[in-house]
Amino acid sequence: MRFSTKAVHVGQDAKDPTGSVFVPVYQVSTYRQAELGAQSEYVYSRTGNPTRTALERAIAHLEDGNHGLAFSSGMGAITTLLLSTLRKGDHVVAVQDLYGGTRRLFNQVMANFGVEFTYVEGINPKDFEAAIKPETKMVWLETPTNPLLKIVDIRASSNVAHDHGALCVVDNTFMSPYLQQPLALGADFVVHSTTKYLGGHSDLIGGAIVMSDDRLFDKVRFAQNAAGAVPGPWDCWLVLRGIRTLAVRMDRHCTNAAVIADYLTKHPKIAEVFYPGLSSHPQHALAQRQMKSFGGMISFRLEGDFDTCKQFLNHLKIFAVAESLGGVESLIEHPSSMTHASVPKEEREELGVTDSLIRLSAGIEDAEDLVSDLATGLDSIK
Ligand SMILES: *Cc1c(COP(=O)(O)O)cnc(C)c1O
């Protein structure tokens, strides 16, 4: 079965006596046991719930993995993954251009438990090699990175991890499984914030982990139940409903982003555009190899400063100034004061997250309307 068919069908064949064509919301916490000592598939909804099982099967298939697990948020998924695979004294090498919340969890929570983190640019797989120590148990990537949309070579990085007996994790939130499948490129785990493209409608918070190795699955599955960061049935159902239209939504996100990126590169008030689909992107060839298309995220630098950005953002009517991404509606934000405000200023500058940087998530509206909205904002800059 090909991707678009799987997205509409896998996990969604409700074994329901009514013959409903989609999975119902099993809004229930516990299950009657047929008789004392009888093994039942479902016992208690922290451990398992049929709506959640449907979602977990669907996500696993979309990533071409053997096992999927759903969580109450992307951070819940990431926390559970770290808790189940690392212990005191272990070391993790991560790309520096990382989702702010992940970095905060690493540095301000996990570090208290004796796990150590080193950050590298990751554009050259040798960056990971150089940071690896005998204690290194994990290599953590996001690609494209956030917010500068650099591309990390998944196959090369997972080879480095495996050469040193470490696991490779890819946060695939920015791409969704439709555009990039890290397990096929050698990763051991894929994590998602399903809040973003998988859910796709800015109406829920959720997370997921996909893996193929049975032993790793047993560990993470155990921790999912033990730590309990599980999603409720309604949120599982909403993610599953989002997944049914993932392929068509992603196609539109990509074509809209390509039109916008092209427009921005030609505009005199824009200093620099970051989009892996541009032939001028330094890693365009790797992006073409590793991704099916280039995604819906674009960053750019305005000629100007914080006040220029404010002027521009204040004049937009269709783009909502908001954190998050991956919804049907276009969103735009100012990383240095919003998503990346928790990163210390010197580190931000080093990462290239300057006050003139803007990041946008192209929605599925009409591309011409989106371009004319941006044009209005740019015209407002004196
Ligand atoms: C949003 C996001 C997360 C965190 O997910 P939540 O659902 O907000 O907890 C992790 N990684 C990336 C890349 C994200 O964009």
Coordinates of C-alpha atoms and ligand atoms in Angstrom, one line a residue:
M1 CA 0.0 0.0 0.0
R2 CA 1.3 3.5 -0.9
F3 CA 1.5 6.4 1.5
S4 CA -1.8 8.2 0.7
T5 CA -3.8 5.0 0.9
K6 CA -2.2 4.0 4.2
A7 CA -2.9 7.5 5.6
V8 CA -6.6 7.0 5.0
H9 CA -6.8 3.3 6.1
V10 CA -4.2 1.9 8.4
G11 CA -5.4 1.4 12.0
Q12 CA -8.7 2.9 11.0
D13 CA -10.7 -0.3 10.4
A14 CA -12.7 -0.2 13.6
K15 CA -13.6 -3.6 14.8
D16 CA -16.9 -2.1 15.8
P17 CA -20.2 -4.0 15.8
T18 CA -21.9 -1.1 14.0
G19 CA -19.6 -1.3 11.0
S20 CA -18.6 2.4 11.4
V21 CA -16.1 3.3 8.7
F22 CA -13.8 5.2 11.1
V23 CA -12.5 4.5 14.6
P24 CA -14.9 5.7 17.4
V25 CA -13.7 7.7 20.4
Y26 CA -13.4 5.1 23.2
Q27 CA -13.9 7.6 26.0
V28 CA -13.4 5.1 28.8
S29 CA -10.8 4.5 31.5
T30 CA -11.3 0.8 32.4
Y31 CA -12.6 -2.4 30.9
R32 CA -14.7 -5.2 32.3
Q33 CA -12.7 -8.5 32.5
A34 CA -14.5 -11.5 31.1
E35 CA -13.6 -13.6 34.2
L36 CA -11.0 -13.5 36.9
G37 CA -7.6 -14.3 35.4
A38 CA -8.7 -14.0 31.8
Q39 CA -6.2 -12.2 29.6
S40 CA -7.9 -9.2 27.9
E41 CA -6.4 -6.8 25.3
Y42 CA -7.5 -3.8 27.3
V43 CA -7.4 -3.4 31.1
Y44 CA -6.9 0.3 31.9
S45 CA -6.6 3.3 29.5
R46 CA -3.2 4.5 30.7
T47 CA -1.9 1.1 29.6
G48 CA -4.0 0.9 26.4
N49 CA -7.1 2.3 24.7
P50 CA -8.5 1.3 21.4
T51 CA -8.6 4.8 19.9
R52 CA -4.9 5.2 20.9
T53 CA -4.0 1.8 19.5
A54 CA -5.5 2.9 16.1
L55 CA -3.4 6.0 16.2
E56 CA -0.2 4.1 17.2
R57 CA -0.7 1.6 14.4
A58 CA -1.3 4.4 11.8
I59 CA 1.8 6.4 12.8
A60 CA 4.0 3.3 12.9
H61 CA 2.9 2.4 9.3
L62 CA 3.4 5.9 8.0
E63 CA 7.0 5.9 9.3
D64 CA 7.5 2.4 8.0
G65 CA 8.3 1.2 11.5
N66 CA 7.2 -1.8 13.5
H67 CA 5.9 0.0 16.6
G68 CA 4.3 3.3 17.4
L69 CA 3.5 4.9 20.7
A70 CA 1.4 8.0 21.3
F71 CA 1.9 10.7 24.0
S72 CA 0.2 13.6 25.5
S73 CA 2.7 16.1 23.9
G74 CA 5.8 16.1 21.8
M75 CA 7.7 16.9 25.0
G76 CA 6.0 14.0 26.8
A77 CA 7.2 11.7 24.0
I78 CA 10.8 13.1 24.2
T79 CA 10.9 12.9 28.0
T80 CA 9.7 9.3 28.0
L81 CA 12.2 8.3 25.3
L82 CA 15.1 9.8 27.4
L83 CA 13.9 8.2 30.6
S84 CA 13.6 4.8 29.1
T85 CA 16.9 4.7 27.2
L86 CA 19.4 6.8 29.3
R87 CA 20.8 6.7 32.8
K88 CA 23.1 8.7 35.0
G89 CA 26.5 9.2 33.4
D90 CA 25.3 8.9 29.9
H91 CA 26.2 11.5 27.2
V92 CA 24.1 12.7 24.3
V93 CA 25.3 14.6 21.2
A94 CA 22.7 16.9 19.7
V95 CA 22.4 19.4 16.9
Q96 CA 22.6 22.9 18.4
D97 CA 19.8 24.3 16.2
L98 CA 17.2 22.4 18.2
Y99 CA 13.6 23.0 19.2
G100 CA 13.8 25.3 22.2
G101 CA 11.7 23.1 24.5
T102 CA 13.9 20.1 23.8
R103 CA 17.0 22.1 24.6
R104 CA 15.3 23.3 27.8
L105 CA 14.4 19.7 28.8
F106 CA 18.0 18.5 28.1
N107 CA 19.7 21.3 30.0
Q108 CA 17.4 22.1 32.8
V109 CA 15.7 18.8 33.6
M110 CA 17.7 15.8 32.3
A111 CA 21.1 17.4 33.3
N112 CA 19.9 17.2 37.0
F113 CA 19.7 13.4 36.6
G114 CA 23.4 13.2 35.5
V115 CA 22.9 13.1 31.8
E116 CA 25.3 15.2 29.9
F117 CA 24.7 17.0 26.5
T118 CA 27.0 18.4 23.9
Y119 CA 25.8 20.5 21.0
V120 CA 27.3 20.5 17.5
E121 CA 26.3 22.2 14.2
G122 CA 25.8 18.8 12.6
I123 CA 26.0 20.0 9.0
N124 CA 29.1 17.9 8.6
P125 CA 28.7 14.3 10.1
K126 CA 32.3 14.8 11.4
D127 CA 30.8 17.2 13.9
F128 CA 29.1 14.3 15.7
E129 CA 32.2 12.1 15.4
A130 CA 34.3 14.8 17.1
A131 CA 31.9 15.1 20.1
I132 CA 31.5 11.4 20.8
K133 CA 32.9 10.1 24.0
P134 CA 33.0 6.6 25.6
E135 CA 29.8 7.6 27.5
T136 CA 27.9 8.7 24.4
K137 CA 24.7 6.7 24.1
M138 CA 22.6 8.9 21.8
V139 CA 22.8 11.2 18.8
W140 CA 19.9 13.6 18.5
L141 CA 18.9 15.3 15.3
E142 CA 16.3 17.6 13.9
T143 CA 16.4 18.1 10.1
P144 CA 15.6 20.6 8.7
T145 CA 16.7 22.5 11.8
N146 CA 14.7 25.1 13.6
P147 CA 14.6 28.0 12.7
L148 CA 17.4 28.1 10.1
L149 CA 16.4 25.1 8.1
K150 CA 19.8 23.6 7.8
I151 CA 19.8 20.0 6.6
V152 CA 21.5 17.2 8.6
D153 CA 22.4 14.0 6.8
I154 CA 20.4 11.3 8.5
R155 CA 22.2 8.3 7.0
A156 CA 25.7 9.6 7.7
S157 CA 24.8 10.7 11.2
S158 CA 23.2 7.5 12.2
N159 CA 26.2 5.6 10.8
V160 CA 28.4 7.7 13.1
A161 CA 26.1 6.9 16.1
H162 CA 26.1 3.2 15.3
D163 CA 29.9 3.0 14.8
H164 CA 30.1 4.1 18.5
G165 CA 27.3 1.9 19.8
A166 CA 25.0 4.9 20.2
L167 CA 21.3 5.2 19.2
C168 CA 20.2 7.8 16.7
V169 CA 17.0 9.8 17.2
V170 CA 15.4 12.0 14.6
D171 CA 12.7 14.6 15.5
N172 CA 10.7 14.5 12.3
T173 CA 8.1 17.1 13.3
F174 CA 9.0 19.6 10.5
M175 CA 8.8 17.1 7.7
S176 CA 6.1 14.6 8.7
P177 CA 6.4 11.0 7.5
Y178 CA 5.0 12.0 4.1
L179 CA 8.2 14.0 3.3
Q180 CA 10.9 12.1 5.2
Q181 CA 11.3 8.7 6.7
P182 CA 14.3 8.6 9.1
L183 CA 14.0 4.9 10.0
A184 CA 14.7 3.9 6.4
L185 CA 17.8 6.1 6.6
G186 CA 19.2 4.3 9.6
A187 CA 17.6 6.1 12.6
D188 CA 16.6 4.0 15.6
F189 CA 13.8 6.3 16.8
V190 CA 11.6 8.9 15.1
V191 CA 9.8 11.4 17.4
H192 CA 7.0 13.7 16.5
S193 CA 5.1 16.6 18.0
T194 CA 1.7 15.5 16.5
T195 CA 0.6 19.0 17.5
K196 CA 2.0 20.1 14.2
Y197 CA 1.6 18.5 10.7
L198 CA 0.2 15.2 11.8
G199 CA -2.7 16.8 13.7
G200 CA -2.6 19.6 11.2
H201 CA -5.4 21.8 12.5
S202 CA -3.9 23.7 15.5
D203 CA -6.5 22.1 17.7
L204 CA -4.6 19.7 20.0
I205 CA -1.3 18.9 21.7
G206 CA 0.2 15.4 21.2
G207 CA 3.4 13.4 20.5
A208 CA 4.6 10.1 19.2
I209 CA 7.6 7.8 18.9
V210 CA 8.1 5.2 16.2
M211 CA 10.7 2.4 16.3
S212 CA 11.3 -1.0 14.7
D213 CA 13.5 -2.8 17.2
D214 CA 11.4 -5.0 19.5
R215 CA 13.7 -4.6 22.5
L216 CA 13.7 -0.8 22.3
F217 CA 10.0 -0.9 21.9
D218 CA 9.5 -2.9 25.1
K219 CA 11.6 -0.4 27.1
V220 CA 9.7 2.7 25.8
R221 CA 6.4 1.0 26.0
F222 CA 7.1 0.1 29.6
A223 CA 8.1 3.7 30.4
Q224 CA 5.0 5.0 28.5
N225 CA 2.8 3.1 31.0
A226 CA 5.0 3.7 34.0
A227 CA 5.4 7.5 33.5
G228 CA 1.9 7.9 32.1
A229 CA 2.3 10.8 29.7
V230 CA -0.4 9.4 27.5
P231 CA -3.0 11.2 25.3
G232 CA -6.7 11.0 25.9
P233 CA -8.9 9.2 23.4
W234 CA -10.3 12.5 22.0
D235 CA -6.9 13.9 21.2
C236 CA -5.9 10.5 19.6
W237 CA -9.0 10.6 17.5
L238 CA -8.2 14.2 16.3
V239 CA -4.6 13.2 15.3
L240 CA -6.0 10.2 13.5
R241 CA -8.5 12.4 11.7
G242 CA -5.6 14.8 10.8
I243 CA -3.6 11.9 9.4
R244 CA -6.3 11.0 6.9
T245 CA -5.6 14.2 5.0
L246 CA -1.9 14.4 5.7
A247 CA -0.7 13.7 2.1
V248 CA -3.0 16.3 0.5
R249 CA -2.2 18.9 3.1
M250 CA 1.5 18.4 2.8
D251 CA 1.4 18.8 -1.0
R252 CA -0.3 22.1 -0.6
H253 CA 2.0 23.3 2.3
C254 CA 5.0 22.5 0.0
T255 CA 3.6 24.3 -3.1
N256 CA 2.6 27.3 -1.1
A257 CA 6.0 27.5 0.6
A258 CA 7.8 27.3 -2.7
V259 CA 5.7 30.2 -4.1
I260 CA 6.4 32.3 -1.0
A261 CA 10.1 31.5 -0.9
D262 CA 10.4 32.5 -4.5
Y263 CA 8.6 35.8 -3.9
L264 CA 10.7 36.6 -0.8
T265 CA 14.1 35.9 -2.6
K266 CA 13.2 38.6 -5.1
H267 CA 12.1 41.3 -2.6
P268 CA 14.5 44.2 -2.0
K269 CA 13.6 44.5 1.7
I270 CA 14.6 40.8 2.4
A271 CA 18.2 40.2 3.2
E272 CA 18.3 36.4 3.2
V273 CA 15.8 33.5 2.7
F274 CA 16.3 30.1 4.2
Y275 CA 14.3 27.4 2.4
P276 CA 15.7 24.0 1.4
G277 CA 13.8 24.0 -1.8
L278 CA 15.8 27.0 -3.2
S279 CA 18.6 26.0 -5.4
S280 CA 20.7 28.6 -3.6
H281 CA 20.3 26.7 -0.3
P282 CA 23.8 25.3 0.5
Q283 CA 22.4 21.8 1.0
H284 CA 19.7 21.8 -1.7
A285 CA 21.2 18.5 -3.2
L286 CA 21.1 16.7 0.2
A287 CA 17.6 18.0 0.8
Q288 CA 16.5 16.6 -2.6
R289 CA 18.1 13.2 -1.7
Q290 CA 16.7 12.9 1.8
M291 CA 13.3 14.5 1.5
K292 CA 10.4 13.9 -0.9
S293 CA 9.7 17.6 -1.0
F294 CA 10.9 20.7 0.9
G295 CA 8.2 21.3 3.5
G296 CA 6.1 24.3 4.5
M297 CA 8.6 26.1 6.8
I298 CA 10.5 29.2 5.6
S299 CA 12.8 31.6 7.6
F300 CA 14.0 34.9 6.3
R301 CA 15.9 38.0 7.5
L302 CA 14.5 41.4 6.9
E303 CA 16.7 44.4 6.2
G304 CA 16.3 46.0 9.6
D305 CA 15.9 45.2 13.2
F306 CA 13.3 44.3 15.9
D307 CA 11.2 47.4 15.1
T308 CA 11.2 46.6 11.3
C309 CA 9.9 43.1 12.2
K310 CA 7.3 44.5 14.4
Q311 CA 6.1 46.9 11.7
F312 CA 5.9 44.1 9.2
L313 CA 4.1 41.6 11.5
N314 CA 1.6 44.2 12.7
H315 CA 0.4 44.7 9.1
L316 CA -0.4 41.1 8.3
K317 CA -4.0 40.1 8.0
I318 CA -4.0 36.4 7.0
F319 CA -0.8 35.2 8.7
A320 CA -1.4 34.9 12.4
V321 CA 1.5 36.0 14.6
A322 CA 1.8 32.9 16.7
E323 CA 4.1 30.1 17.9
S324 CA 3.7 26.6 16.5
L325 CA 3.5 25.4 12.9
G326 CA 2.0 22.8 10.6
G327 CA -1.7 23.9 10.8
V328 CA -4.0 24.6 7.8
E329 CA -3.7 28.3 8.7
S330 CA -0.5 30.2 8.0
L331 CA 1.4 31.3 11.0
I332 CA 4.4 33.6 11.4
E333 CA 6.7 34.4 14.3
H334 CA 9.8 36.2 15.5
P335 CA 12.1 33.5 16.9
S336 CA 14.4 35.8 19.0
S337 CA 11.5 37.1 21.0
M338 CA 9.1 34.1 20.8
T339 CA 10.1 30.5 20.1
H340 CA 13.8 31.0 20.9
A341 CA 13.5 33.6 23.6
S342 CA 14.7 31.0 26.2
V343 CA 18.0 30.5 24.4
P344 CA 20.6 33.0 25.9
K345 CA 21.3 36.0 23.6
E346 CA 24.9 35.2 22.8
E347 CA 23.9 31.6 21.9
R348 CA 21.1 32.9 19.8
E349 CA 23.5 35.3 17.9
E350 CA 25.9 32.4 17.4
L351 CA 23.0 30.3 16.0
G352 CA 22.1 33.1 13.6
V353 CA 18.8 33.8 15.4
T354 CA 19.1 37.6 15.1
D355 CA 16.4 40.2 15.8
S356 CA 15.8 40.6 12.1
L357 CA 14.9 36.9 11.6
I358 CA 11.3 35.8 10.9
R359 CA 9.9 32.2 10.6
L360 CA 6.7 31.3 8.8
S361 CA 4.6 28.2 8.5
A362 CA 2.8 28.3 5.1
G363 CA -0.8 27.1 5.5
I364 CA -3.0 25.6 2.8
E365 CA -4.8 28.9 1.9
D366 CA -4.5 30.3 -1.7
A367 CA -0.8 31.1 -2.4
E368 CA -1.6 34.4 -4.1
D369 CA -3.5 35.6 -1.0
L370 CA -0.6 34.6 1.2
V371 CA 1.9 36.5 -1.1
S372 CA -0.2 39.6 -1.2
D373 CA -0.5 39.5 2.6
L374 CA 3.3 39.4 2.9
A375 CA 3.5 42.2 0.3
T376 CA 1.2 44.4 2.4
G377 CA 3.4 43.8 5.4
L378 CA 6.6 44.6 3.5
D379 CA 5.1 47.7 1.9
S380 CA 4.4 49.0 5.4
I381 CA 8.1 49.1 6.2
K382 CA 9.3 52.7 5.8
Ligands
LIG1 C1 6.6 21.6 18.9 C2 7.8 20.8 18.8 C3 8.1 19.9 19.8 C4 7.4 19.8 21.1 O1 6.1 19.3 20.9 P1 4.8 19.7 21.9 O2 3.7 19.0 21.2 O3 4.7 21.2 21.8 O4 5.1 19.2 23.3 C5 9.3 19.1 19.6 N1 10.0 19.2 18.5 C6 9.7 20.0 17.5 C7 10.6 20.1 16.3 C8 8.6 20.9 17.6 O5 8.3 21.7 16.6

